[in-house]
XYZ file of C-alpha atoms in Angstrom:
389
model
C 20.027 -13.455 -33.838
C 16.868 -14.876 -34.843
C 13.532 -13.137 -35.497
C 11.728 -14.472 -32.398
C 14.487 -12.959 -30.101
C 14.564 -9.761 -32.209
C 11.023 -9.149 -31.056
C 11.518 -10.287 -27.720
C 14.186 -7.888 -27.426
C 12.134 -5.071 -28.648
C 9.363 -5.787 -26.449
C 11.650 -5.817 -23.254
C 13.159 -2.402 -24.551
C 10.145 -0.819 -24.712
C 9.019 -1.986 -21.002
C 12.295 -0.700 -19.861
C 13.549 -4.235 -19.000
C 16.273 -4.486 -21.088
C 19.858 -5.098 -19.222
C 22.492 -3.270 -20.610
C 23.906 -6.779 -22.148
C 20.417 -7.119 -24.073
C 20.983 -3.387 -24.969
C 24.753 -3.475 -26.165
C 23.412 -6.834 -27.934
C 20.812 -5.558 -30.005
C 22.640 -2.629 -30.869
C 25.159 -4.341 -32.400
C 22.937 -6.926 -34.257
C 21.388 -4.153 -36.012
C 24.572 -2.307 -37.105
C 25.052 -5.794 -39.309
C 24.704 -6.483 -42.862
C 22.002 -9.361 -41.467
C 20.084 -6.767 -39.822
C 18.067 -4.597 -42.878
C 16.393 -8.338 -43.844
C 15.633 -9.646 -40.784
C 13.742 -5.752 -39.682
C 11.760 -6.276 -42.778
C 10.106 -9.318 -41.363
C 9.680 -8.778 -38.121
C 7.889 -5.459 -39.365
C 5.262 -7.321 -41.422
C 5.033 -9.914 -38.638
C 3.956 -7.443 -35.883
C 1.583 -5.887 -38.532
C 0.260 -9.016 -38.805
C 0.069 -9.469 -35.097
C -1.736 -5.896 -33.822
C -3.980 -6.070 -36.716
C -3.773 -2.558 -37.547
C -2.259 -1.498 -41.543
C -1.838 2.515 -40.438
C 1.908 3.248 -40.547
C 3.578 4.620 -37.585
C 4.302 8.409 -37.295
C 7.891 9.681 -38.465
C 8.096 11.457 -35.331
C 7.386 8.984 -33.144
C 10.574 6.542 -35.068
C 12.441 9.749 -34.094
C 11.115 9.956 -30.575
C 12.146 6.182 -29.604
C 15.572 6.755 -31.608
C 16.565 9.586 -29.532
C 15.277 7.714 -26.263
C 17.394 4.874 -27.019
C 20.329 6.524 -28.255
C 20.343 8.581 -24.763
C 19.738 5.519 -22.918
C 21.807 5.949 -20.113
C 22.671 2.375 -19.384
C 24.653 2.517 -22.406
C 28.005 4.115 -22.051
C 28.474 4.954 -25.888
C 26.180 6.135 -28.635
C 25.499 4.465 -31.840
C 27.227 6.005 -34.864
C 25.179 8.431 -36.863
C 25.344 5.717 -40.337
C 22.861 3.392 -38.210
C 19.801 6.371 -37.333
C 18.106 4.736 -40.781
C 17.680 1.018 -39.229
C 17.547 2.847 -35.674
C 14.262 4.724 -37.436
C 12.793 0.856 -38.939
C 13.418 -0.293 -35.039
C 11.579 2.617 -32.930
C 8.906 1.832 -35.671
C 8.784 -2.035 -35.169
C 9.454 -1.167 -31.397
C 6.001 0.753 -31.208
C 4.034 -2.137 -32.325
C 5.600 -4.839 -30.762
C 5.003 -3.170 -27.636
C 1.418 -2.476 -28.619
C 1.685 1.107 -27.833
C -1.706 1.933 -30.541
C -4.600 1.177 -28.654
C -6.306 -0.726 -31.196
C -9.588 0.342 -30.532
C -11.182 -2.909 -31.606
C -9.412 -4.751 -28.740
C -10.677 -2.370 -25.955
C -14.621 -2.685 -25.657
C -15.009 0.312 -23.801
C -14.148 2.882 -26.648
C -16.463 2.914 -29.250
C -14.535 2.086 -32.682
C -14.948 5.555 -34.815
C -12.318 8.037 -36.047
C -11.162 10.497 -33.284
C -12.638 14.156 -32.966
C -10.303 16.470 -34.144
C -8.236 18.119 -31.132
C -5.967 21.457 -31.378
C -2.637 20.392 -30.017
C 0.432 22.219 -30.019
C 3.532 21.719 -31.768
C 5.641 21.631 -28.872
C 6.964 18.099 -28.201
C 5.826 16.780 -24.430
C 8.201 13.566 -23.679
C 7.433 11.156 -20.934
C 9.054 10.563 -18.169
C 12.316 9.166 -17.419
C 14.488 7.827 -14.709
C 15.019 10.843 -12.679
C 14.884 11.648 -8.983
C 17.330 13.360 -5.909
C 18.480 12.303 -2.725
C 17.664 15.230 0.008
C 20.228 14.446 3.315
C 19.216 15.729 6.495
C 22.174 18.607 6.493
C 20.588 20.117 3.658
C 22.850 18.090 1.247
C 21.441 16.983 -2.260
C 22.618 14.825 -5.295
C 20.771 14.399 -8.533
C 20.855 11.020 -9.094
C 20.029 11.708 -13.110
C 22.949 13.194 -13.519
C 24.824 10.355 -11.839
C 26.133 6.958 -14.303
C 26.054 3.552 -13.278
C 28.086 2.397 -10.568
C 29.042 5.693 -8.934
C 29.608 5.617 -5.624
C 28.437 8.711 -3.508
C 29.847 8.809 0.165
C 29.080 10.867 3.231
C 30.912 9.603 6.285
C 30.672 6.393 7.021
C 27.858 5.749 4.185
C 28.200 4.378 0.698
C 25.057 4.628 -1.476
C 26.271 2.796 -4.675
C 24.100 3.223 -7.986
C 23.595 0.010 -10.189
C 23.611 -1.315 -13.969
C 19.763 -0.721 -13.661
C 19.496 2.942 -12.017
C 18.470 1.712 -8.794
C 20.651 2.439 -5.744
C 21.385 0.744 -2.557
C 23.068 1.698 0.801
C 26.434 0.486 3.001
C 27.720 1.937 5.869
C 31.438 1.806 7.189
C 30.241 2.056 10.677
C 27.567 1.971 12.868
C 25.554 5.316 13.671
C 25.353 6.063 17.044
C 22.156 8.471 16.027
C 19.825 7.243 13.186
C 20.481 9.022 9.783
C 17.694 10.016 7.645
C 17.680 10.204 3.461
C 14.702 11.019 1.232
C 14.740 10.429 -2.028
C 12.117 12.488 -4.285
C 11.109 11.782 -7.555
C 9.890 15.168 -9.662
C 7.132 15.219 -12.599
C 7.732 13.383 -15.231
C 10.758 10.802 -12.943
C 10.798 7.606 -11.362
C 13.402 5.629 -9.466
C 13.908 2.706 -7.803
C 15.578 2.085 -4.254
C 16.843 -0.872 -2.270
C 16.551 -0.265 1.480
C 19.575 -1.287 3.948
C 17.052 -4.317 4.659
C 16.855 -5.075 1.063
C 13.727 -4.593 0.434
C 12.963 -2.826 -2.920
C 10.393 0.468 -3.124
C 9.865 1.706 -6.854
C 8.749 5.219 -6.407
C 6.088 6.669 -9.151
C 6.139 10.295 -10.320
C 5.584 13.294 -7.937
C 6.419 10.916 -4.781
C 9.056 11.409 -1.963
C 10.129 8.598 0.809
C 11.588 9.630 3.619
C 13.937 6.097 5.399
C 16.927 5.589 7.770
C 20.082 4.458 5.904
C 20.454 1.609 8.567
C 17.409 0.083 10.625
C 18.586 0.272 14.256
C 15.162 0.025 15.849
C 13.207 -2.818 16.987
C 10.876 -1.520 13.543
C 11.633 -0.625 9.913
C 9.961 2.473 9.193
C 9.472 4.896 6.255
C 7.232 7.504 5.493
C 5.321 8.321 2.029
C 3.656 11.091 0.139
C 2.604 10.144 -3.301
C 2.581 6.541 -4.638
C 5.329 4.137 -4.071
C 5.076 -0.285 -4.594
C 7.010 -2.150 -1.703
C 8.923 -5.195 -2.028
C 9.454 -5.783 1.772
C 12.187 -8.312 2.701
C 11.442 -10.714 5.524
C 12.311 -9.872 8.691
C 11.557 -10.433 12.433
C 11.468 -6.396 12.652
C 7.978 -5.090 11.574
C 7.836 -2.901 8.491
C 5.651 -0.006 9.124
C 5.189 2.883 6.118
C 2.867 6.219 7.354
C 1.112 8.099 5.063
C -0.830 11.144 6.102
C -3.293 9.392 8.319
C -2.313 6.183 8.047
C -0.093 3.533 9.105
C 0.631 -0.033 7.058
C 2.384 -2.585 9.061
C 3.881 -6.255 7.945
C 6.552 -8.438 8.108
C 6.888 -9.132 4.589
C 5.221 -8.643 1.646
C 4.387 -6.721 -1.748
C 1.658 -4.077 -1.974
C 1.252 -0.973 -3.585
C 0.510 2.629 -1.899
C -1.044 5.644 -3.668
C -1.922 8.629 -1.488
C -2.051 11.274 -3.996
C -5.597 12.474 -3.104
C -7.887 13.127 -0.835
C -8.308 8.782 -0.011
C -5.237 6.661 0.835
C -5.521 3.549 -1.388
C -3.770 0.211 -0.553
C -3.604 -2.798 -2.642
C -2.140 -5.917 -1.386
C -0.117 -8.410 -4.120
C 1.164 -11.204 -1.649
C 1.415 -11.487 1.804
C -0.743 -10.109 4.339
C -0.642 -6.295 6.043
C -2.530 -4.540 8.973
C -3.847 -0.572 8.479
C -4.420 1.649 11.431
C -5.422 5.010 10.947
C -3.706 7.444 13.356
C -7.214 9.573 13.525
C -9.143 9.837 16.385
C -10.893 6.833 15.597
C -7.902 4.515 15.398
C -9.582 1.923 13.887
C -7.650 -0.950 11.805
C -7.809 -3.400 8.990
C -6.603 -6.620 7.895
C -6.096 -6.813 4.216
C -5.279 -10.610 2.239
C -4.136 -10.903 -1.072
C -5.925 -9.159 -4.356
C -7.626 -6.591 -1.772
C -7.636 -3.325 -2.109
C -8.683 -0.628 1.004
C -9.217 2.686 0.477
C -8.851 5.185 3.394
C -11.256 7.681 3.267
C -9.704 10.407 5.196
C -12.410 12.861 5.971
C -14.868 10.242 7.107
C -11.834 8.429 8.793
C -13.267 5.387 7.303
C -11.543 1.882 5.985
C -13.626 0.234 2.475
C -12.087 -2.986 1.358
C -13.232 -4.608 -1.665
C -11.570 -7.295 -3.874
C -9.242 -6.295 -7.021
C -7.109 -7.267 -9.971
C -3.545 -6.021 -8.637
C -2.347 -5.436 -11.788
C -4.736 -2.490 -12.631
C -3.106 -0.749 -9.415
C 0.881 -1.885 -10.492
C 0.902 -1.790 -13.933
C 2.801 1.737 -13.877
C 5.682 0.120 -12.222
C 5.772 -1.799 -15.816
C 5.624 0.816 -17.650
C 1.487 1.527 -18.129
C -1.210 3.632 -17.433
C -3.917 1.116 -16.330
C -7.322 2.453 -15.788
C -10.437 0.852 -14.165
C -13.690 2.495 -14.389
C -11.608 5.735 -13.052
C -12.924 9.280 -13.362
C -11.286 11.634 -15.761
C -9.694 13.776 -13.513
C -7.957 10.511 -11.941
C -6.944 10.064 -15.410
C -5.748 13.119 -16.290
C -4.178 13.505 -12.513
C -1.318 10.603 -13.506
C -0.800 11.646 -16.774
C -0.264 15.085 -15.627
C 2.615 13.451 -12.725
C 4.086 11.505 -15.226
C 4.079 14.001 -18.527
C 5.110 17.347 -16.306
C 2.147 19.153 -17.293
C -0.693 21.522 -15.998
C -4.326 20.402 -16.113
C -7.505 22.691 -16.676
C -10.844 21.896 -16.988
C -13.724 23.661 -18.680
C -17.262 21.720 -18.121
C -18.674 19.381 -16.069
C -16.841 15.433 -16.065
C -19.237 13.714 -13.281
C -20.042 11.132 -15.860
C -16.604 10.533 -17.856
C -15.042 7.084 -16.861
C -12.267 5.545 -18.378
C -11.561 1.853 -18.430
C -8.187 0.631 -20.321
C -4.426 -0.059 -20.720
C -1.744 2.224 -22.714
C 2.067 2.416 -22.647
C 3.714 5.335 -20.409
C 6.276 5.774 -23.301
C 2.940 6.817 -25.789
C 3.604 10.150 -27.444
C 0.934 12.854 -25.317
C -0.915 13.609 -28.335
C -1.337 10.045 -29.278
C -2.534 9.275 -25.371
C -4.783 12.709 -25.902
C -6.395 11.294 -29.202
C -6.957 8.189 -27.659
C -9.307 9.534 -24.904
C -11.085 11.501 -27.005
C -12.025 8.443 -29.200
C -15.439 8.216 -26.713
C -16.395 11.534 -28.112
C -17.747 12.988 -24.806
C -14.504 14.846 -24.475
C -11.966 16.559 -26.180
C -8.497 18.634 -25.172
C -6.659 20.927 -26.421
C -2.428 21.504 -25.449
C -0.649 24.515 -25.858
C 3.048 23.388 -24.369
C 2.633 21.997 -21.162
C -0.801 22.911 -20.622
C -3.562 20.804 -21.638
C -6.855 21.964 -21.496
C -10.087 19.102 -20.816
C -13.397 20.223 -22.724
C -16.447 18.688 -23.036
C-alpha cells in the first residue's frame, strides 16, 4: 500500500465510507513491518497539509481506536500488540479528515485562543449507527444489536440487514391488508433504509418514519417526524411523504426534509417536487433544484429562496454544516446527535454561526470551537451542557 491510498483510506474511514474490504484492508496493512514507516510520513504530510503544528489529544487517538476497533462491520478485533500504530492512525485519522477547525480557514471566527470553558470529565461520544424497527403488533427489534446479514422474518416478510448497516425488505407473499413498519432512530443514532421500491431514506438523529413493507396503492407513501434525506426511485406511482402539516409529492428525486421545529424545511438536490400544506389554506409549491422552502406552520405560509444543498445534507456525510443559523439551531442538532440536555442562561438573539465540523469531533473540542467568537461560552457537567453568555 502506498502513501496516497493510506490517506485516502483514512479519510473514507473517518466519513464512515469505508466498506468492510477497505476496513479488513487497512487493518491488516498496518499490522505489517511496512506499516510504522509509511505512518510516519503520512503524519508529517497531513501536518503539512492542515497547516496546524498543535499535536492531537491522547484521548482523542484513544477515542478513534476504540471506535474502530468496535466497528461493527468488522467481524473480529485487532490484537491488543497493534493499539500503539492503532494510536499513530486515530491521530493521522483526525487530521486527514480535518476534524480541527483551523480557525484561519473559516472567516467567520475570529482567530484568538478560546475562552476558557468548565467541562466535565465525563466522556460524551457521538453518535453511532443505531435505531429500532417498531411493527404494528407491538413487536420491536434493535437493529444495533443485530450483525450484518441477519435476516429477521415475520410471516411472509424478510427484512435482511447489509455489509453497510442499512436494511431492505422481501416478502414471501402478497398482503391482502397493507403492513406498516417504523423504524426510529434515538439520540445520538442514525440508520439507513431501502424501501420495497428501492428508494433509499437515511434517517438523522431523533427521527422516526413510519412506511408499508410493500406499496400496494396507486401511491408510495410515508410519513416523517424529524429529519430524514430521500433517494426516491422512479416510478409511475407518486411518492408522497407527510409531515405535520405538510405533504411533498414526486415521482423521483433527492431532497432533504427537516421538521424538527416549529417550520418544515425542504431542500430539493435533483429533480423536481410539489408541497401542499394540509391547513386550511391548502396552498402549494413547486420547488426546482438548489431551492429550499420553508413551511412556516403558524402563518401556514410557503418561503422559497435559493440554496447550496450541501449546507442542508452534509450530516448525511458525516458533518455539522451551519449557515448563518442561530445558536439554539446549533445547539438543537448537536444536542440530537450527542444525547444531551441543553440549557440556556442569557439572551442569544444575536449569536449566528456560519461553518463546517466533523460529527465524529470530540464534544468538548466542538464546545471550544464555538466559543472561539467569544460572545459565548458553555459549561458540561455529563450530559448537560449549559449555554452562557
Amino acid at each position: 500500500m502506498d502513501k496516497d491510498e493510506l490517506k485516502h483510506l483514512f479519510k473514507r474511514y473517518q466519513l464512515r465510507q469505508c466498506t468492510p474490504a477497505e476496513l479488513e484492508r487497512l487493518r491488516s496493512f498496518l499490522e505489517t513491518g511496512d506499516a510504522d514507516n509509511l505512518l510516519g510520513d503520512v503524519w508529517e504530510d497531513l501536518q503539512q497539509q492542515e497547516n496546524t503544528p498543535h499535536p492531537i489529544d491522547p484521548a482523542d487517538r484513544e477515542r478513534v481506536y476504540h471506535n474502530i476497533l468496535e466497528d461493527s462491520r468488522l467481524g473480529k478485533k485487532a490484537p491488543a500488540k497493534t493499539w500503539a500504530i492503532w494510536a499513530r492512525v486515530a491521530a493521522a485519522v483526525i487530521l486527514a479528515a480535518g476534524i480541527s477547525w483551523a480557525v484561519m480557514k473559516q472567516p467567520w471566527l475570529p482567530a484568538k485562543q478560546p475562552t476558557p470553558a468548565t467541562l466535565a470529565s465525563q466522556t460524551v461520544l457521538p453518535g453511532t449507527n443505531r435505531a429500532r424497527i417498531m411493527f404494528d403488533d407491538g413487536m420491536a427489534i434493535d437493529l444495533e444489536n443485530t450483525t450484518s446479514d441477519t435476516v429477521i422474518k415475520k410471516g411472509s416478510l424478510l427484512i435482511l440487514k447489509g455489509e453497510n448497516g442499512a436494511i431492505r425488505y422481501a416478502t414471501t407473499s402478497q398482503q391482502s391488508e397493507p403492513i406498516y413498519n417504523t423504524i426510529v432512530t434515538p439520540k445520538g443514532g442514525e440508520y439507513q433504509v431501502e424501501l420495497p421500491d428501492g428508494s433509499h431514506v437515511w434517517l438523522n438523529a431523533q427521527t422516526s418514519l413510519r412506511y408499508p413493507v410493500s406499496f400496494q396503492d396507486k401511491t408510495r407513501q410515508v410519513e416523517l417526524n424529524g429529519e430524514a434525506y430521500f433517494d426516491v426511485a422512479k416510478n409511475n406511482q407518486p411518492f408522497i411523504v407527510k409531515t405535520r402539516n405538510q405533504q411533498l409529492e414526486v415521482l423521483g428525486t433527492v431532497f432533504n426534509i427537516n421538521s424538527f421545529n416549529n417550520n418544515i424545511t425542504t431542500t430539493l438536490v435533483e429533480g423536481k417536487v410539489k408541497l401542499q400544506s394540509l391547513k386550511e389554506n391548502n396552498q402549494a409549491r413547486i420547488l426546482k433544484p438548489n431551492e429550499q422552502s420553508v413551511f412556516q406552520e403558524q402563518q401556514d405560509n410557503f418561503t422559497v429562496t435559493p440554496v447550496d444543498p450541501l449546507y442542508a445534507t452534509a450530516w448525511r456525510n458525516g458533518n455539522f454544516s451551519f449557515n448563518n443559523a442561530n445558536i439554539k439551531e446549533v445547539m438543537g442538532s448537536i444536542a440530537r446527535w450527542y444525547d444531551v440536555e441543553v440549557e440556556y442562561t442569557g439572551n442569544f438573539t444575536n449569536n449566528y454561526f456560519s461553518g463546517k465540523i466533523s460529527k465524529f469531533e470530540q464534544i468538548d473540542k466542538l464546545l471550544a470551537t464555538l466559543a472561539l467568537t467569544g460572545d459565548i461560552h458553555f459549561k458540561r457537567d455529563g450530559r448537560r451542557v449549559i449555554v452562557m453568555e
